[in-house]
mmCIF file with all atom_site columns, C-alpha atoms in Angstrom:
data_model
loop_
_atom_site.group_PDB
_atom_site.id
_atom_site.type_symbol
_atom_site.label_atom_id
_atom_site.label_alt_id
_atom_site.label_comp_id
_atom_site.label_asym_id
_atom_site.label_entity_id
_atom_site.label_seq_id
_atom_site.pdbx_PDB_ins_code
_atom_site.Cartn_x
_atom_site.Cartn_y
_atom_site.Cartn_z
_atom_site.occupancy
_atom_site.B_iso_or_equiv
_atom_site.pdbx_formal_charge
_atom_site.auth_seq_id
_atom_site.auth_comp_id
_atom_site.auth_asym_id
_atom_site.auth_atom_id
_atom_site.pdbx_PDB_model_num
ATOM 1   C CA . MET A 1 1   ? 12.913  -0.893  -17.907 1.00 68.00 ? 7   MET A CA 1
ATOM 2   C CA . GLN A 1 2   ? 11.265  -3.735  -16.227 1.00 86.00 ? 8   GLN A CA 1
ATOM 3   C CA . ASN A 1 3   ? 8.330   -3.263  -14.082 1.00 93.00 ? 9   ASN A CA 1
ATOM 4   C CA . HIS A 1 4   ? 8.268   -4.557  -10.414 1.00 96.00 ? 10  HIS A CA 1
ATOM 5   C CA . PHE A 1 5   ? 6.522   -7.747  -11.526 1.00 96.00 ? 11  PHE A CA 1
ATOM 6   C CA . GLU A 1 6   ? 9.033   -8.435  -14.194 1.00 95.00 ? 12  GLU A CA 1
ATOM 7   C CA . LEU A 1 7   ? 11.848  -7.708  -11.932 1.00 93.00 ? 13  LEU A CA 1
ATOM 8   C CA . PHE A 1 8   ? 10.955  -10.670 -9.739  1.00 95.00 ? 14  PHE A CA 1
ATOM 9   C CA . ASN A 1 9   ? 9.551   -12.758 -12.534 1.00 94.00 ? 15  ASN A CA 1
ATOM 10  C CA . LEU A 1 10  ? 5.837   -12.681 -11.095 1.00 95.00 ? 16  LEU A CA 1
ATOM 11  C CA . PRO A 1 11  ? 2.534   -12.307 -13.032 1.00 94.00 ? 17  PRO A CA 1
ATOM 12  C CA . ALA A 1 12  ? 1.237   -8.838  -12.912 1.00 93.00 ? 18  ALA A CA 1
ATOM 13  C CA . ARG A 1 13  ? -1.831  -9.381  -10.832 1.00 93.00 ? 19  ARG A CA 1
ATOM 14  C CA . PHE A 1 14  ? -3.089  -8.302  -7.285  1.00 95.00 ? 20  PHE A CA 1
ATOM 15  C CA . ASP A 1 15  ? -3.005  -11.689 -5.807  1.00 93.00 ? 21  ASP A CA 1
ATOM 16  C CA . VAL A 1 16  ? 0.785   -12.424 -5.312  1.00 94.00 ? 22  VAL A CA 1
ATOM 17  C CA . ASP A 1 17  ? 2.290   -15.489 -3.828  1.00 95.00 ? 23  ASP A CA 1
ATOM 18  C CA . ALA A 1 18  ? 4.040   -14.161 -0.844  1.00 95.00 ? 24  ALA A CA 1
ATOM 19  C CA . THR A 1 19  ? 6.511   -17.097 -0.734  1.00 96.00 ? 25  THR A CA 1
ATOM 20  C CA . ALA A 1 20  ? 7.443   -16.605 -4.325  1.00 96.00 ? 26  ALA A CA 1
ATOM 21  C CA . LEU A 1 21  ? 7.811   -12.795 -3.997  1.00 97.00 ? 27  LEU A CA 1
ATOM 22  C CA . ASP A 1 22  ? 10.155  -13.368 -0.836  1.00 96.00 ? 28  ASP A CA 1
ATOM 23  C CA . ALA A 1 23  ? 12.265  -16.015 -2.774  1.00 96.00 ? 29  ALA A CA 1
ATOM 24  C CA . ALA A 1 24  ? 12.438  -13.779 -5.742  1.00 95.00 ? 30  ALA A CA 1
ATOM 25  C CA . TYR A 1 25  ? 13.489  -10.752 -3.629  1.00 95.00 ? 31  TYR A CA 1
ATOM 26  C CA . ARG A 1 26  ? 16.107  -12.762 -1.960  1.00 94.00 ? 32  ARG A CA 1
ATOM 27  C CA . ASP A 1 27  ? 17.419  -14.045 -5.394  1.00 93.00 ? 33  ASP A CA 1
ATOM 28  C CA . VAL A 1 28  ? 17.679  -10.350 -6.810  1.00 90.00 ? 34  VAL A CA 1
ATOM 29  C CA . GLN A 1 29  ? 19.312  -8.930  -3.641  1.00 88.00 ? 35  GLN A CA 1
ATOM 30  C CA . GLY A 1 30  ? 21.786  -11.904 -3.686  1.00 85.00 ? 36  GLY A CA 1
ATOM 31  C CA . GLN A 1 31  ? 22.842  -10.661 -7.366  1.00 84.00 ? 37  GLN A CA 1
ATOM 32  C CA . VAL A 1 32  ? 23.073  -6.929  -6.575  1.00 79.00 ? 38  VAL A CA 1
ATOM 33  C CA . HIS A 1 33  ? 23.839  -6.690  -3.015  1.00 72.00 ? 39  HIS A CA 1
ATOM 34  C CA . PRO A 1 34  ? 26.737  -4.173  -2.560  1.00 70.00 ? 40  PRO A CA 1
ATOM 35  C CA . ASP A 1 35  ? 28.766  -6.695  -0.626  1.00 72.00 ? 41  ASP A CA 1
ATOM 36  C CA . ARG A 1 36  ? 29.258  -8.455  -3.792  1.00 71.00 ? 42  ARG A CA 1
ATOM 37  C CA . PHE A 1 37  ? 30.831  -5.647  -5.480  1.00 70.00 ? 43  PHE A CA 1
ATOM 38  C CA . VAL A 1 38  ? 33.507  -4.711  -2.783  1.00 70.00 ? 44  VAL A CA 1
ATOM 39  C CA . ASN A 1 39  ? 36.626  -5.095  -5.337  1.00 72.00 ? 45  ASN A CA 1
ATOM 40  C CA . ALA A 1 40  ? 34.467  -3.773  -8.345  1.00 74.00 ? 46  ALA A CA 1
ATOM 41  C CA . GLY A 1 41  ? 35.133  -0.374  -9.758  1.00 80.00 ? 47  GLY A CA 1
ATOM 42  C CA . ASP A 1 42  ? 33.049  2.858   -8.650  1.00 81.00 ? 48  ASP A CA 1
ATOM 43  C CA . ALA A 1 43  ? 30.796  2.669   -11.489 1.00 83.00 ? 49  ALA A CA 1
ATOM 44  C CA . GLU A 1 44  ? 29.814  -1.110  -11.039 1.00 80.00 ? 50  GLU A CA 1
ATOM 45  C CA . LYS A 1 45  ? 29.234  -0.416  -7.237  1.00 77.00 ? 51  LYS A CA 1
ATOM 46  C CA . ARG A 1 46  ? 26.980  2.563   -8.270  1.00 82.00 ? 52  ARG A CA 1
ATOM 47  C CA . VAL A 1 47  ? 25.059  0.427   -10.440 1.00 82.00 ? 53  VAL A CA 1
ATOM 48  C CA . ALA A 1 48  ? 24.612  -2.392  -7.897  1.00 79.00 ? 54  ALA A CA 1
ATOM 49  C CA . MET A 1 49  ? 23.520  -0.009  -5.408  1.00 83.00 ? 55  MET A CA 1
ATOM 50  C CA . GLN A 1 50  ? 20.873  1.383   -7.745  1.00 86.00 ? 56  GLN A CA 1
ATOM 51  C CA . TRP A 1 51  ? 19.704  -2.213  -8.482  1.00 86.00 ? 57  TRP A CA 1
ATOM 52  C CA . ALA A 1 52  ? 19.516  -3.045  -4.750  1.00 85.00 ? 58  ALA A CA 1
ATOM 53  C CA . THR A 1 53  ? 17.559  0.236   -4.114  1.00 89.00 ? 59  THR A CA 1
ATOM 54  C CA . ARG A 1 54  ? 15.116  -0.467  -6.830  1.00 91.00 ? 60  ARG A CA 1
ATOM 55  C CA . ALA A 1 55  ? 14.859  -4.100  -5.677  1.00 91.00 ? 61  ALA A CA 1
ATOM 56  C CA . ASN A 1 56  ? 13.961  -2.796  -2.105  1.00 93.00 ? 62  ASN A CA 1
ATOM 57  C CA . GLU A 1 57  ? 11.474  -0.319  -3.568  1.00 95.00 ? 63  GLU A CA 1
ATOM 58  C CA . ALA A 1 58  ? 9.771   -3.115  -5.640  1.00 95.00 ? 64  ALA A CA 1
ATOM 59  C CA . TYR A 1 59  ? 9.738   -5.413  -2.807  1.00 96.00 ? 65  TYR A CA 1
ATOM 60  C CA . GLN A 1 60  ? 8.081   -3.023  -0.598  1.00 97.00 ? 66  GLN A CA 1
ATOM 61  C CA . THR A 1 61  ? 5.659   -1.920  -3.176  1.00 96.00 ? 67  THR A CA 1
ATOM 62  C CA . LEU A 1 62  ? 4.598   -5.563  -4.105  1.00 97.00 ? 68  LEU A CA 1
ATOM 63  C CA . LYS A 1 63  ? 4.484   -6.816  -0.461  1.00 96.00 ? 69  LYS A CA 1
ATOM 64  C CA . ASN A 1 64  ? 1.878   -4.171  0.631   1.00 94.00 ? 70  ASN A CA 1
ATOM 65  C CA . PRO A 1 65  ? -1.644  -4.818  -0.788  1.00 94.00 ? 71  PRO A CA 1
ATOM 66  C CA . GLN A 1 66  ? -2.628  -1.222  -0.993  1.00 92.00 ? 72  GLN A CA 1
ATOM 67  C CA . LYS A 1 67  ? 0.702   -0.239  -2.640  1.00 94.00 ? 73  LYS A CA 1
ATOM 68  C CA . ARG A 1 68  ? 0.526   -3.111  -4.958  1.00 96.00 ? 74  ARG A CA 1
ATOM 69  C CA . ALA A 1 69  ? -3.020  -2.244  -6.069  1.00 95.00 ? 75  ALA A CA 1
ATOM 70  C CA . ARG A 1 70  ? -2.100  1.444   -6.669  1.00 94.00 ? 76  ARG A CA 1
ATOM 71  C CA . TYR A 1 71  ? 0.900   0.174   -8.702  1.00 96.00 ? 77  TYR A CA 1
ATOM 72  C CA . LEU A 1 72  ? -1.174  -2.113  -10.825 1.00 96.00 ? 78  LEU A CA 1
ATOM 73  C CA . VAL A 1 73  ? -3.617  0.699   -11.396 1.00 95.00 ? 79  VAL A CA 1
ATOM 74  C CA . GLU A 1 74  ? -0.813  3.212   -12.442 1.00 94.00 ? 80  GLU A CA 1
ATOM 75  C CA . LEU A 1 75  ? 1.026   0.581   -14.430 1.00 94.00 ? 81  LEU A CA 1
ATOM 76  C CA . ASN A 1 76  ? -2.256  0.192   -16.384 1.00 93.00 ? 82  ASN A CA 1
ATOM 77  C CA . GLY A 1 77  ? -2.381  3.993   -17.139 1.00 91.00 ? 83  GLY A CA 1
ATOM 78  C CA . VAL A 1 78  ? -4.865  5.174   -14.595 1.00 90.00 ? 84  VAL A CA 1
ATOM 79  C CA . ASP A 1 79  ? -3.709  8.586   -13.075 1.00 87.00 ? 85  ASP A CA 1
ATOM 80  C CA . LEU A 1 80  ? -5.010  8.600   -9.347  1.00 84.00 ? 86  LEU A CA 1
ATOM 81  C CA . GLN A 1 81  ? -4.680  12.334  -9.157  1.00 78.00 ? 87  GLN A CA 1
ATOM 82  C CA . THR A 1 82  ? -3.954  11.770  -5.387  1.00 68.00 ? 88  THR A CA 1
ATOM 83  C CA . GLU A 1 83  ? -3.119  15.681  -4.991  1.00 68.00 ? 89  GLU A CA 1
ATOM 84  C CA . SER A 1 84  ? -5.996  17.201  -6.946  1.00 64.00 ? 90  SER A CA 1
ATOM 85  C CA . ASN A 1 85  ? -8.872  14.827  -6.980  1.00 63.00 ? 91  ASN A CA 1
ATOM 86  C CA . THR A 1 86  ? -10.748 14.185  -3.699  1.00 68.00 ? 92  THR A CA 1
ATOM 87  C CA . ALA A 1 87  ? -13.874 13.242  -5.131  1.00 73.00 ? 93  ALA A CA 1
ATOM 88  C CA . MET A 1 88  ? -15.398 10.154  -3.676  1.00 82.00 ? 94  MET A CA 1
ATOM 89  C CA . PRO A 1 89  ? -18.816 8.561   -3.467  1.00 83.00 ? 95  PRO A CA 1
ATOM 90  C CA . MET A 1 90  ? -21.288 10.223  -1.096  1.00 89.00 ? 96  MET A CA 1
ATOM 91  C CA . ASP A 1 91  ? -21.810 7.107   1.090   1.00 91.00 ? 97  ASP A CA 1
ATOM 92  C CA . PHE A 1 92  ? -18.125 6.860   1.554   1.00 89.00 ? 98  PHE A CA 1
ATOM 93  C CA . LEU A 1 93  ? -17.814 10.680  2.432   1.00 89.00 ? 99  LEU A CA 1
ATOM 94  C CA . MET A 1 94  ? -20.790 10.274  4.837   1.00 92.00 ? 100 MET A CA 1
ATOM 95  C CA . GLN A 1 95  ? -18.863 7.219   6.660   1.00 93.00 ? 101 GLN A CA 1
ATOM 96  C CA . GLN A 1 96  ? -15.862 9.333   6.794   1.00 91.00 ? 102 GLN A CA 1
ATOM 97  C CA . MET A 1 97  ? -17.601 12.192  8.579   1.00 93.00 ? 103 MET A CA 1
ATOM 98  C CA . GLU A 1 98  ? -19.292 9.803   11.056  1.00 95.00 ? 104 GLU A CA 1
ATOM 99  C CA . TRP A 1 99  ? -15.931 8.293   11.881  1.00 95.00 ? 105 TRP A CA 1
ATOM 100 C CA . ARG A 1 100 ? -14.403 11.616  12.196  1.00 94.00 ? 106 ARG A CA 1
ATOM 101 C CA . GLU A 1 101 ? -16.992 12.797  14.507  1.00 95.00 ? 107 GLU A CA 1
ATOM 102 C CA . ALA A 1 102 ? -16.760 9.666   16.584  1.00 94.00 ? 108 ALA A CA 1
ATOM 103 C CA . LEU A 1 103 ? -12.934 9.844   16.611  1.00 95.00 ? 109 LEU A CA 1
ATOM 104 C CA . GLY A 1 104 ? -13.290 13.368  18.070  1.00 93.00 ? 110 GLY A CA 1
ATOM 105 C CA . ASP A 1 105 ? -15.681 12.434  20.676  1.00 94.00 ? 111 ASP A CA 1
ATOM 106 C CA . ALA A 1 106 ? -13.482 9.458   21.702  1.00 93.00 ? 112 ALA A CA 1
ATOM 107 C CA . ARG A 1 107 ? -10.589 11.492  21.848  1.00 90.00 ? 113 ARG A CA 1
ATOM 108 C CA . ALA A 1 108 ? -12.251 14.253  23.798  1.00 91.00 ? 114 ALA A CA 1
ATOM 109 C CA . ALA A 1 109 ? -13.518 11.563  26.434  1.00 93.00 ? 115 ALA A CA 1
ATOM 110 C CA . LYS A 1 110 ? -10.281 9.503   26.342  1.00 91.00 ? 116 LYS A CA 1
ATOM 111 C CA . ASP A 1 111 ? -12.485 6.615   25.687  1.00 92.00 ? 117 ASP A CA 1
ATOM 112 C CA . GLU A 1 112 ? -10.282 3.648   24.716  1.00 91.00 ? 118 GLU A CA 1
ATOM 113 C CA . ALA A 1 113 ? -13.261 1.319   24.339  1.00 93.00 ? 119 ALA A CA 1
ATOM 114 C CA . ALA A 1 114 ? -14.597 3.628   21.600  1.00 94.00 ? 120 ALA A CA 1
ATOM 115 C CA . LEU A 1 115 ? -11.346 3.974   19.742  1.00 93.00 ? 121 LEU A CA 1
ATOM 116 C CA . ASP A 1 116 ? -11.120 0.132   19.622  1.00 94.00 ? 122 ASP A CA 1
ATOM 117 C CA . ALA A 1 117 ? -14.658 -0.005  18.312  1.00 94.00 ? 123 ALA A CA 1
ATOM 118 C CA . LEU A 1 118 ? -13.715 2.311   15.724  1.00 95.00 ? 124 LEU A CA 1
ATOM 119 C CA . ASP A 1 119 ? -10.558 0.727   14.866  1.00 95.00 ? 125 ASP A CA 1
ATOM 120 C CA . GLU A 1 120 ? -12.318 -2.687  14.194  1.00 96.00 ? 126 GLU A CA 1
ATOM 121 C CA . GLN A 1 121 ? -14.821 -0.732  12.066  1.00 95.00 ? 127 GLN A CA 1
ATOM 122 C CA . VAL A 1 122 ? -11.836 0.634   9.965   1.00 95.00 ? 128 VAL A CA 1
ATOM 123 C CA . LYS A 1 123 ? -10.246 -2.496  9.658   1.00 95.00 ? 129 LYS A CA 1
ATOM 124 C CA . ARG A 1 124 ? -13.388 -4.183  8.405   1.00 96.00 ? 130 ARG A CA 1
ATOM 125 C CA . ALA A 1 125 ? -13.824 -1.442  5.904   1.00 95.00 ? 131 ALA A CA 1
ATOM 126 C CA . ARG A 1 126 ? -10.308 -1.737  4.766   1.00 95.00 ? 132 ARG A CA 1
ATOM 127 C CA . LYS A 1 127 ? -10.416 -5.465  4.427   1.00 96.00 ? 133 LYS A CA 1
ATOM 128 C CA . ALA A 1 128 ? -13.651 -5.195  2.232   1.00 96.00 ? 134 ALA A CA 1
ATOM 129 C CA . GLN A 1 129 ? -12.071 -2.478  0.219   1.00 95.00 ? 135 GLN A CA 1
ATOM 130 C CA . LEU A 1 130 ? -9.070  -4.829  -0.363  1.00 96.00 ? 136 LEU A CA 1
ATOM 131 C CA . LEU A 1 131 ? -11.311 -7.547  -1.398  1.00 96.00 ? 137 LEU A CA 1
ATOM 132 C CA . GLU A 1 132 ? -13.234 -5.302  -3.853  1.00 97.00 ? 138 GLU A CA 1
ATOM 133 C CA . VAL A 1 133 ? -9.967  -3.989  -5.426  1.00 97.00 ? 139 VAL A CA 1
ATOM 134 C CA . GLY A 1 134 ? -8.931  -7.439  -5.929  1.00 95.00 ? 140 GLY A CA 1
ATOM 135 C CA . ARG A 1 135 ? -11.967 -8.226  -7.946  1.00 96.00 ? 141 ARG A CA 1
ATOM 136 C CA . GLN A 1 136 ? -11.618 -5.051  -9.721  1.00 97.00 ? 142 GLN A CA 1
ATOM 137 C CA . LEU A 1 137 ? -8.142  -5.673  -10.766 1.00 96.00 ? 143 LEU A CA 1
ATOM 138 C CA . ASP A 1 138 ? -8.709  -9.394  -11.714 1.00 92.00 ? 144 ASP A CA 1
ATOM 139 C CA . ALA A 1 139 ? -11.733 -8.035  -13.987 1.00 95.00 ? 145 ALA A CA 1
ATOM 140 C CA . LEU A 1 140 ? -9.083  -5.482  -15.496 1.00 94.00 ? 146 LEU A CA 1
ATOM 141 C CA . ASP A 1 141 ? -11.365 -2.701  -14.555 1.00 96.00 ? 147 ASP A CA 1
ATOM 142 C CA . TYR A 1 142 ? -8.594  -0.259  -13.645 1.00 95.00 ? 148 TYR A CA 1
ATOM 143 C CA . ALA A 1 143 ? -10.593 2.727   -13.480 1.00 92.00 ? 149 ALA A CA 1
ATOM 144 C CA . ALA A 1 144 ? -12.961 1.378   -10.683 1.00 93.00 ? 150 ALA A CA 1
ATOM 145 C CA . ALA A 1 145 ? -9.880  -0.160  -8.950  1.00 95.00 ? 151 ALA A CA 1
ATOM 146 C CA . GLY A 1 146 ? -8.311  3.438   -8.935  1.00 93.00 ? 152 GLY A CA 1
ATOM 147 C CA . GLN A 1 147 ? -11.235 4.791   -7.194  1.00 92.00 ? 153 GLN A CA 1
ATOM 148 C CA . THR A 1 148 ? -11.096 1.969   -4.620  1.00 94.00 ? 154 THR A CA 1
ATOM 149 C CA . VAL A 1 149 ? -7.254  2.398   -4.163  1.00 94.00 ? 155 VAL A CA 1
ATOM 150 C CA . ARG A 1 150 ? -8.218  6.255   -3.403  1.00 92.00 ? 156 ARG A CA 1
ATOM 151 C CA . ALA A 1 151 ? -10.580 4.801   -0.759  1.00 92.00 ? 157 ALA A CA 1
ATOM 152 C CA . LEU A 1 152 ? -8.043  2.579   0.652   1.00 93.00 ? 158 LEU A CA 1
ATOM 153 C CA . MET A 1 153 ? -5.638  5.697   0.948   1.00 90.00 ? 159 MET A CA 1
ATOM 154 C CA . PHE A 1 154 ? -8.232  7.559   2.880   1.00 90.00 ? 160 PHE A CA 1
ATOM 155 C CA . LEU A 1 155 ? -8.767  4.553   5.178   1.00 93.00 ? 161 LEU A CA 1
ATOM 156 C CA . ASP A 1 156 ? -5.045  4.228   5.955   1.00 92.00 ? 162 ASP A CA 1
ATOM 157 C CA . LYS A 1 157 ? -4.785  7.919   6.701   1.00 91.00 ? 163 LYS A CA 1
ATOM 158 C CA . PHE A 1 158 ? -7.705  7.803   9.013   1.00 93.00 ? 164 PHE A CA 1
ATOM 159 C CA . GLY A 1 159 ? -6.156  4.589   10.381  1.00 93.00 ? 165 GLY A CA 1
ATOM 160 C CA . GLU A 1 160 ? -2.994  6.607   11.319  1.00 93.00 ? 166 GLU A CA 1
ATOM 161 C CA . GLU A 1 161 ? -5.109  9.356   12.880  1.00 92.00 ? 167 GLU A CA 1
ATOM 162 C CA . LEU A 1 162 ? -6.898  6.565   15.125  1.00 92.00 ? 168 LEU A CA 1
ATOM 163 C CA . HIS A 1 163 ? -3.540  5.144   16.166  1.00 90.00 ? 169 HIS A CA 1
ATOM 164 C CA . HIS A 1 164 ? -2.327  8.739   17.045  1.00 89.00 ? 170 HIS A CA 1
ATOM 165 C CA . ALA A 1 165 ? -5.412  9.094   19.169  1.00 89.00 ? 171 ALA A CA 1
ATOM 166 C CA . PHE A 1 166 ? -4.621  5.710   20.950  1.00 82.00 ? 172 PHE A CA 1
ATOM 167 C CA . SER A 1 167 ? -1.031  7.069   21.597  1.00 84.00 ? 173 SER A CA 1
ATOM 168 C CA . ALA A 1 168 ? -2.448  10.234  23.225  1.00 82.00 ? 174 ALA A CA 1
ATOM 169 C CA . ILE A 1 169 ? -4.567  8.438   25.561  1.00 80.00 ? 175 ILE A CA 1
ATOM 170 C CA . GLU A 1 170 ? -1.800  6.042   26.568  1.00 74.00 ? 176 GLU A CA 1
ATOM 171 C CA . ALA A 1 171 ? 0.698   8.749   27.154  1.00 63.00 ? 177 ALA A CA 1
#
């Protein structure tokens, strides 16, 4: 079975040409879209639907930098153990604790400016982690990239909590 990169005839690397990805996706979707199989038999319709679903999933994975990095790491044999392995570097954990405390304080005070400042910090950290994971993947250091992907997952989860805090203040 082809991997996502092969499906779209793209090189398996972190840096993806978004225009080429979009064009390849439209091409694959054009070939397997269920509308093209209206007069086909049930089996052909089912296969077309499976291919369309697979193309959608592959596109969403490759389009998102964190999902793309995770996919590349797993494609290269690294098990991220996201459910069981929560070990992270001490400095990263300390930063998470500081942010959580700041989030709690900002939430309690309904301080939108503090939430904005925290949001900027998290965005900068995420951007730095994405640059780092790109370097690691380019260097074929999949184990290190796996650790960075896990850090990105933490940052994304915290970012979601931060956005919920914004919503709670605005409500």
